[in-house]
Amino acid sequence: MSEIVRKRIRISGVVQGVWFRASAREKALEHGVSGWVRNLGNGDVEAVLEGPEADVDAVVAWSRSGPPRARVESVEVQQETPEGLSGFSVR
């Protein structure tokens, strides 16, 4: 059984208006990762991801390029304590 981890990521660049949130939700569900994703007022996207470490890491790796129209400049990753989230929402 894989250890459950929680990571908060902040993605900067051209990441709003390019289907980043919807694509992140699809990728998370594909990997069985729970959490949420939202746009921030400064143009960044923030997401919280919970699940088996390898699956969370796969979604983090995907976020470094994002959907085709995105132009990711940076991804900040913070480890947090898992809260037992279920499902994945776009906020």
Short mmCIF file of N, CA, C and O in Angstrom, two decimals:
data_model
loop_
_atom_site.label_atom_id
_atom_site.label_comp_id
_atom_site.label_asym_id
_atom_site.label_seq_id
_atom_site.Cartn_x
_atom_site.Cartn_y
_atom_site.Cartn_z
N MET A 1 0.84 -1.19 0.00
CA MET A 1 0.00 0.00 0.00
C MET A 1 0.89 1.25 0.00
O MET A 1 1.81 1.36 0.80
N SER A 2 0.63 2.15 -0.89
CA SER A 2 1.41 3.38 -0.98
C SER A 2 1.02 4.35 0.11
O SER A 2 -0.14 4.42 0.53
N GLU A 3 2.00 5.12 0.53
CA GLU A 3 1.74 6.16 1.51
C GLU A 3 0.91 7.28 0.87
O GLU A 3 1.14 7.67 -0.26
N ILE A 4 -0.09 7.76 1.61
CA ILE A 4 -0.92 8.87 1.14
C ILE A 4 -0.21 10.17 1.48
O ILE A 4 0.23 10.37 2.63
N VAL A 5 -0.08 11.03 0.48
CA VAL A 5 0.58 12.32 0.67
C VAL A 5 -0.35 13.44 0.24
O VAL A 5 -1.35 13.21 -0.45
N ARG A 6 -0.01 14.64 0.65
CA ARG A 6 -0.77 15.84 0.25
C ARG A 6 0.25 16.88 -0.20
O ARG A 6 1.21 17.17 0.53
N LYS A 7 0.03 17.42 -1.39
CA LYS A 7 0.90 18.47 -1.90
C LYS A 7 0.05 19.63 -2.40
O LYS A 7 -0.96 19.42 -3.06
N ARG A 8 0.48 20.84 -2.06
CA ARG A 8 -0.14 22.06 -2.56
C ARG A 8 0.81 22.60 -3.62
O ARG A 8 2.00 22.77 -3.35
N ILE A 9 0.27 22.85 -4.81
CA ILE A 9 1.12 23.36 -5.88
C ILE A 9 0.57 24.70 -6.37
O ILE A 9 -0.63 24.95 -6.34
N ARG A 10 1.49 25.54 -6.78
CA ARG A 10 1.15 26.85 -7.35
C ARG A 10 1.85 26.94 -8.69
O ARG A 10 3.08 26.85 -8.76
N ILE A 11 1.06 27.11 -9.75
CA ILE A 11 1.58 27.12 -11.11
C ILE A 11 1.50 28.54 -11.64
O ILE A 11 0.45 29.17 -11.60
N SER A 12 2.64 29.04 -12.16
CA SER A 12 2.72 30.40 -12.70
C SER A 12 2.99 30.34 -14.19
O SER A 12 3.61 29.40 -14.69
N GLY A 13 2.57 31.38 -14.88
CA GLY A 13 2.77 31.49 -16.33
C GLY A 13 1.44 31.82 -16.98
O GLY A 13 0.57 32.44 -16.37
N VAL A 14 1.27 31.40 -18.22
CA VAL A 14 -0.01 31.55 -18.91
C VAL A 14 -0.80 30.30 -18.59
O VAL A 14 -0.70 29.28 -19.29
N VAL A 15 -1.54 30.36 -17.47
CA VAL A 15 -2.23 29.16 -16.97
C VAL A 15 -3.71 29.39 -16.70
O VAL A 15 -4.40 28.48 -16.25
N GLN A 16 -4.21 30.58 -16.98
CA GLN A 16 -5.65 30.84 -16.88
C GLN A 16 -6.19 31.09 -18.28
O GLN A 16 -5.50 31.66 -19.13
N GLY A 17 -7.41 30.62 -18.52
CA GLY A 17 -8.02 30.79 -19.83
C GLY A 17 -7.50 29.79 -20.86
O GLY A 17 -7.69 29.98 -22.06
N VAL A 18 -6.84 28.73 -20.40
CA VAL A 18 -6.27 27.72 -21.31
C VAL A 18 -6.72 26.30 -20.92
O VAL A 18 -6.08 25.33 -21.28
N TRP A 19 -7.81 26.20 -20.18
CA TRP A 19 -8.36 24.92 -19.72
C TRP A 19 -7.45 24.20 -18.73
O TRP A 19 -7.48 22.97 -18.63
N PHE A 20 -6.65 24.94 -17.99
CA PHE A 20 -5.74 24.31 -17.03
C PHE A 20 -6.51 23.59 -15.93
O PHE A 20 -6.22 22.43 -15.61
N ARG A 21 -7.51 24.27 -15.33
CA ARG A 21 -8.23 23.65 -14.20
C ARG A 21 -8.98 22.39 -14.61
O ARG A 21 -8.90 21.36 -13.95
N ALA A 22 -9.70 22.45 -15.73
CA ALA A 22 -10.45 21.28 -16.19
C ALA A 22 -9.50 20.13 -16.54
O ALA A 22 -9.77 18.97 -16.22
N SER A 23 -8.39 20.47 -17.17
CA SER A 23 -7.41 19.44 -17.53
C SER A 23 -6.75 18.85 -16.29
O SER A 23 -6.49 17.63 -16.23
N ALA A 24 -6.49 19.69 -15.28
CA ALA A 24 -5.90 19.20 -14.03
C ALA A 24 -6.87 18.24 -13.34
O ALA A 24 -6.45 17.20 -12.80
N ARG A 25 -8.16 18.55 -13.37
CA ARG A 25 -9.16 17.67 -12.77
C ARG A 25 -9.15 16.32 -13.48
O ARG A 25 -9.15 15.26 -12.85
N GLU A 26 -9.15 16.34 -14.81
CA GLU A 26 -9.13 15.09 -15.59
C GLU A 26 -7.89 14.27 -15.25
O GLU A 26 -7.97 13.05 -15.06
N LYS A 27 -6.74 14.92 -15.18
CA LYS A 27 -5.49 14.21 -14.89
C LYS A 27 -5.52 13.62 -13.48
O LYS A 27 -5.10 12.48 -13.26
N ALA A 28 -6.04 14.39 -12.51
CA ALA A 28 -6.13 13.90 -11.13
C ALA A 28 -7.05 12.69 -11.05
O ALA A 28 -6.70 11.68 -10.42
N LEU A 29 -8.22 12.77 -11.69
CA LEU A 29 -9.15 11.65 -11.66
C LEU A 29 -8.56 10.42 -12.35
O LEU A 29 -8.75 9.29 -11.89
N GLU A 30 -7.82 10.64 -13.42
CA GLU A 30 -7.15 9.55 -14.14
C GLU A 30 -6.19 8.79 -13.21
O GLU A 30 -6.03 7.58 -13.32
N HIS A 31 -5.57 9.53 -12.29
CA HIS A 31 -4.59 8.93 -11.36
C HIS A 31 -5.18 8.60 -9.99
O HIS A 31 -4.44 8.20 -9.09
N GLY A 32 -6.48 8.82 -9.80
CA GLY A 32 -7.10 8.52 -8.51
C GLY A 32 -6.69 9.47 -7.41
O GLY A 32 -6.65 9.10 -6.23
N VAL A 33 -6.39 10.72 -7.78
CA VAL A 33 -5.95 11.74 -6.82
C VAL A 33 -7.13 12.62 -6.44
O VAL A 33 -7.90 13.04 -7.31
N SER A 34 -7.28 12.90 -5.16
CA SER A 34 -8.33 13.77 -4.66
C SER A 34 -7.78 15.18 -4.44
O SER A 34 -6.57 15.37 -4.37
N GLY A 35 -8.71 16.15 -4.31
CA GLY A 35 -8.29 17.52 -4.01
C GLY A 35 -9.11 18.55 -4.74
O GLY A 35 -10.29 18.34 -5.02
N TRP A 36 -8.47 19.65 -5.08
CA TRP A 36 -9.15 20.74 -5.78
C TRP A 36 -8.14 21.59 -6.53
O TRP A 36 -6.94 21.50 -6.30
N VAL A 37 -8.66 22.44 -7.43
CA VAL A 37 -7.83 23.36 -8.20
C VAL A 37 -8.62 24.66 -8.36
O VAL A 37 -9.84 24.64 -8.48
N ARG A 38 -7.92 25.79 -8.33
CA ARG A 38 -8.59 27.09 -8.47
C ARG A 38 -7.66 28.11 -9.11
O ARG A 38 -6.42 27.99 -9.04
N ASN A 39 -8.27 29.13 -9.72
CA ASN A 39 -7.53 30.28 -10.22
C ASN A 39 -7.27 31.23 -9.06
O ASN A 39 -8.11 31.38 -8.18
N LEU A 40 -6.12 31.91 -9.08
CA LEU A 40 -5.80 32.95 -8.11
C LEU A 40 -5.87 34.30 -8.80
O LEU A 40 -5.72 34.40 -10.03
N GLY A 41 -6.09 35.33 -8.03
CA GLY A 41 -6.26 36.67 -8.57
C GLY A 41 -5.06 37.22 -9.32
O GLY A 41 -5.20 38.11 -10.16
N ASN A 42 -3.88 36.69 -9.06
CA ASN A 42 -2.67 37.20 -9.71
C ASN A 42 -2.35 36.48 -11.02
O ASN A 42 -1.31 36.70 -11.62
N GLY A 43 -3.23 35.57 -11.46
CA GLY A 43 -3.01 34.84 -12.72
C GLY A 43 -2.45 33.45 -12.54
O GLY A 43 -2.35 32.69 -13.51
N ASP A 44 -2.07 33.09 -11.31
CA ASP A 44 -1.57 31.74 -11.03
C ASP A 44 -2.74 30.77 -10.86
O ASP A 44 -3.89 31.17 -10.71
N VAL A 45 -2.42 29.48 -10.84
CA VAL A 45 -3.37 28.43 -10.50
C VAL A 45 -2.81 27.70 -9.28
O VAL A 45 -1.61 27.45 -9.18
N GLU A 46 -3.69 27.39 -8.33
CA GLU A 46 -3.30 26.65 -7.12
C GLU A 46 -4.09 25.35 -7.08
O GLU A 46 -5.27 25.33 -7.43
N ALA A 47 -3.44 24.29 -6.63
CA ALA A 47 -4.12 23.00 -6.48
C ALA A 47 -3.64 22.30 -5.23
O ALA A 47 -2.48 22.47 -4.81
N VAL A 48 -4.53 21.52 -4.63
CA VAL A 48 -4.18 20.64 -3.53
C VAL A 48 -4.45 19.23 -4.03
O VAL A 48 -5.52 18.94 -4.57
N LEU A 49 -3.47 18.36 -3.87
CA LEU A 49 -3.52 16.99 -4.37
C LEU A 49 -3.27 16.01 -3.23
O LEU A 49 -2.29 16.15 -2.51
N GLU A 50 -4.15 15.04 -3.07
CA GLU A 50 -3.97 13.99 -2.07
C GLU A 50 -4.15 12.62 -2.70
O GLU A 50 -5.07 12.41 -3.49
N GLY A 51 -3.26 11.71 -2.34
CA GLY A 51 -3.37 10.35 -2.83
C GLY A 51 -2.06 9.63 -2.67
O GLY A 51 -1.13 10.13 -2.02
N PRO A 52 -1.96 8.44 -3.27
CA PRO A 52 -0.69 7.72 -3.22
C PRO A 52 0.42 8.58 -3.84
O PRO A 52 0.20 9.28 -4.83
N GLU A 53 1.59 8.53 -3.22
CA GLU A 53 2.68 9.43 -3.61
C GLU A 53 3.00 9.39 -5.10
O GLU A 53 3.16 10.43 -5.74
N ALA A 54 3.07 8.21 -5.69
CA ALA A 54 3.41 8.11 -7.11
C ALA A 54 2.36 8.79 -7.98
O ALA A 54 2.69 9.43 -8.98
N ASP A 55 1.09 8.68 -7.60
CA ASP A 55 0.01 9.28 -8.38
C ASP A 55 0.01 10.80 -8.23
O ASP A 55 -0.18 11.53 -9.21
N VAL A 56 0.20 11.29 -7.01
CA VAL A 56 0.30 12.74 -6.79
C VAL A 56 1.48 13.29 -7.58
O VAL A 56 1.36 14.32 -8.26
N ASP A 57 2.60 12.59 -7.52
CA ASP A 57 3.79 13.05 -8.25
C ASP A 57 3.55 13.07 -9.76
O ASP A 57 4.08 13.94 -10.47
N ALA A 58 2.75 12.14 -10.27
CA ALA A 58 2.43 12.13 -11.71
C ALA A 58 1.64 13.37 -12.09
O ALA A 58 1.87 13.97 -13.14
N VAL A 59 0.70 13.79 -11.23
CA VAL A 59 -0.09 14.99 -11.52
C VAL A 59 0.79 16.24 -11.40
O VAL A 59 0.69 17.16 -12.22
N VAL A 60 1.67 16.26 -10.41
CA VAL A 60 2.61 17.39 -10.28
C VAL A 60 3.49 17.47 -11.53
O VAL A 60 3.69 18.56 -12.09
N ALA A 61 3.99 16.33 -12.01
CA ALA A 61 4.83 16.32 -13.20
C ALA A 61 4.05 16.84 -14.41
O ALA A 61 4.57 17.64 -15.20
N TRP A 62 2.80 16.43 -14.55
CA TRP A 62 1.96 16.93 -15.65
C TRP A 62 1.80 18.45 -15.56
O TRP A 62 1.83 19.14 -16.59
N SER A 63 1.66 18.98 -14.34
CA SER A 63 1.42 20.42 -14.17
C SER A 63 2.61 21.26 -14.64
O SER A 63 2.46 22.45 -14.90
N ARG A 64 3.77 20.66 -14.77
CA ARG A 64 4.94 21.42 -15.23
C ARG A 64 4.84 21.80 -16.71
O ARG A 64 5.55 22.68 -17.17
N SER A 65 3.92 21.15 -17.44
CA SER A 65 3.65 21.57 -18.82
C SER A 65 2.18 21.93 -19.01
O SER A 65 1.86 22.84 -19.76
N GLY A 66 1.27 21.21 -18.33
CA GLY A 66 -0.15 21.51 -18.41
C GLY A 66 -0.76 21.18 -19.75
O GLY A 66 -0.16 20.45 -20.55
N PRO A 67 -1.95 21.72 -20.02
CA PRO A 67 -2.61 21.46 -21.30
C PRO A 67 -1.89 22.18 -22.45
O PRO A 67 -1.05 23.05 -22.20
N PRO A 68 -2.22 21.83 -23.69
CA PRO A 68 -1.47 22.36 -24.84
C PRO A 68 -1.33 23.88 -24.92
O PRO A 68 -0.27 24.38 -25.30
N ARG A 69 -2.35 24.65 -24.54
CA ARG A 69 -2.27 26.10 -24.69
C ARG A 69 -1.58 26.80 -23.51
O ARG A 69 -1.32 28.00 -23.57
N ALA A 70 -1.27 26.06 -22.46
CA ALA A 70 -0.60 26.65 -21.28
C ALA A 70 0.87 26.91 -21.57
O ALA A 70 1.49 26.21 -22.38
N ARG A 71 1.41 27.89 -20.89
CA ARG A 71 2.84 28.18 -20.94
C ARG A 71 3.31 28.31 -19.50
O ARG A 71 3.31 29.39 -18.92
N VAL A 72 3.67 27.19 -18.90
CA VAL A 72 4.05 27.14 -17.49
C VAL A 72 5.46 27.69 -17.33
O VAL A 72 6.39 27.27 -18.01
N GLU A 73 5.60 28.66 -16.41
CA GLU A 73 6.91 29.22 -16.10
C GLU A 73 7.52 28.59 -14.86
O GLU A 73 8.72 28.39 -14.80
N SER A 74 6.69 28.31 -13.85
CA SER A 74 7.21 27.69 -12.63
C SER A 74 6.11 26.95 -11.89
O SER A 74 4.93 27.26 -12.04
N VAL A 75 6.54 25.97 -11.10
CA VAL A 75 5.64 25.21 -10.23
C VAL A 75 6.29 25.13 -8.86
O VAL A 75 7.39 24.61 -8.73
N GLU A 76 5.60 25.68 -7.86
CA GLU A 76 6.06 25.58 -6.47
C GLU A 76 5.29 24.44 -5.81
O GLU A 76 4.08 24.32 -6.00
N VAL A 77 5.99 23.61 -5.05
CA VAL A 77 5.37 22.45 -4.41
C VAL A 77 5.63 22.50 -2.91
O VAL A 77 6.78 22.67 -2.49
N GLN A 78 4.57 22.36 -2.13
CA GLN A 78 4.68 22.30 -0.66
C GLN A 78 4.06 21.01 -0.17
O GLN A 78 2.95 20.66 -0.57
N GLN A 79 4.77 20.30 0.70
CA GLN A 79 4.23 19.12 1.37
C GLN A 79 3.31 19.60 2.49
O GLN A 79 3.63 20.56 3.18
N GLU A 80 2.18 18.93 2.67
CA GLU A 80 1.26 19.22 3.77
C GLU A 80 0.80 17.91 4.38
O GLU A 80 1.02 16.84 3.81
N THR A 81 0.11 18.00 5.50
CA THR A 81 -0.44 16.82 6.16
C THR A 81 -1.75 16.43 5.48
O THR A 81 -2.63 17.28 5.32
N PRO A 82 -1.88 15.17 5.04
CA PRO A 82 -3.13 14.74 4.39
C PRO A 82 -4.33 14.94 5.30
O PRO A 82 -4.24 14.78 6.52
N GLU A 83 -5.47 15.30 4.70
CA GLU A 83 -6.71 15.54 5.43
C GLU A 83 -7.79 14.52 5.10
O GLU A 83 -8.90 14.62 5.58
N GLY A 84 -7.49 13.57 4.20
CA GLY A 84 -8.48 12.57 3.84
C GLY A 84 -9.51 13.07 2.85
O GLY A 84 -10.69 12.70 2.93
N LEU A 85 -9.10 13.90 1.90
CA LEU A 85 -10.03 14.42 0.90
C LEU A 85 -10.54 13.30 0.01
O LEU A 85 -9.86 12.30 -0.19
N SER A 86 -11.74 13.50 -0.54
CA SER A 86 -12.25 12.56 -1.54
C SER A 86 -12.85 13.37 -2.68
O SER A 86 -13.40 14.46 -2.46
N GLY A 87 -12.72 12.86 -3.89
CA GLY A 87 -13.20 13.58 -5.06
C GLY A 87 -12.24 14.68 -5.45
O GLY A 87 -11.23 14.93 -4.78
N PHE A 88 -12.55 15.34 -6.56
CA PHE A 88 -11.70 16.43 -7.04
C PHE A 88 -12.58 17.51 -7.62
O PHE A 88 -13.40 17.25 -8.50
N SER A 89 -12.43 18.74 -7.12
CA SER A 89 -13.31 19.82 -7.56
C SER A 89 -12.52 20.96 -8.21
O SER A 89 -11.35 21.17 -7.90
N VAL A 90 -13.21 21.65 -9.10
CA VAL A 90 -12.69 22.87 -9.70
C VAL A 90 -13.40 24.01 -8.98
O VAL A 90 -14.63 24.07 -8.96
N ARG A 91 -12.60 24.90 -8.39
CA ARG A 91 -13.19 26.01 -7.62
C ARG A 91 -13.14 27.29 -8.40
O ARG A 91 -12.36 27.46 -9.28
#
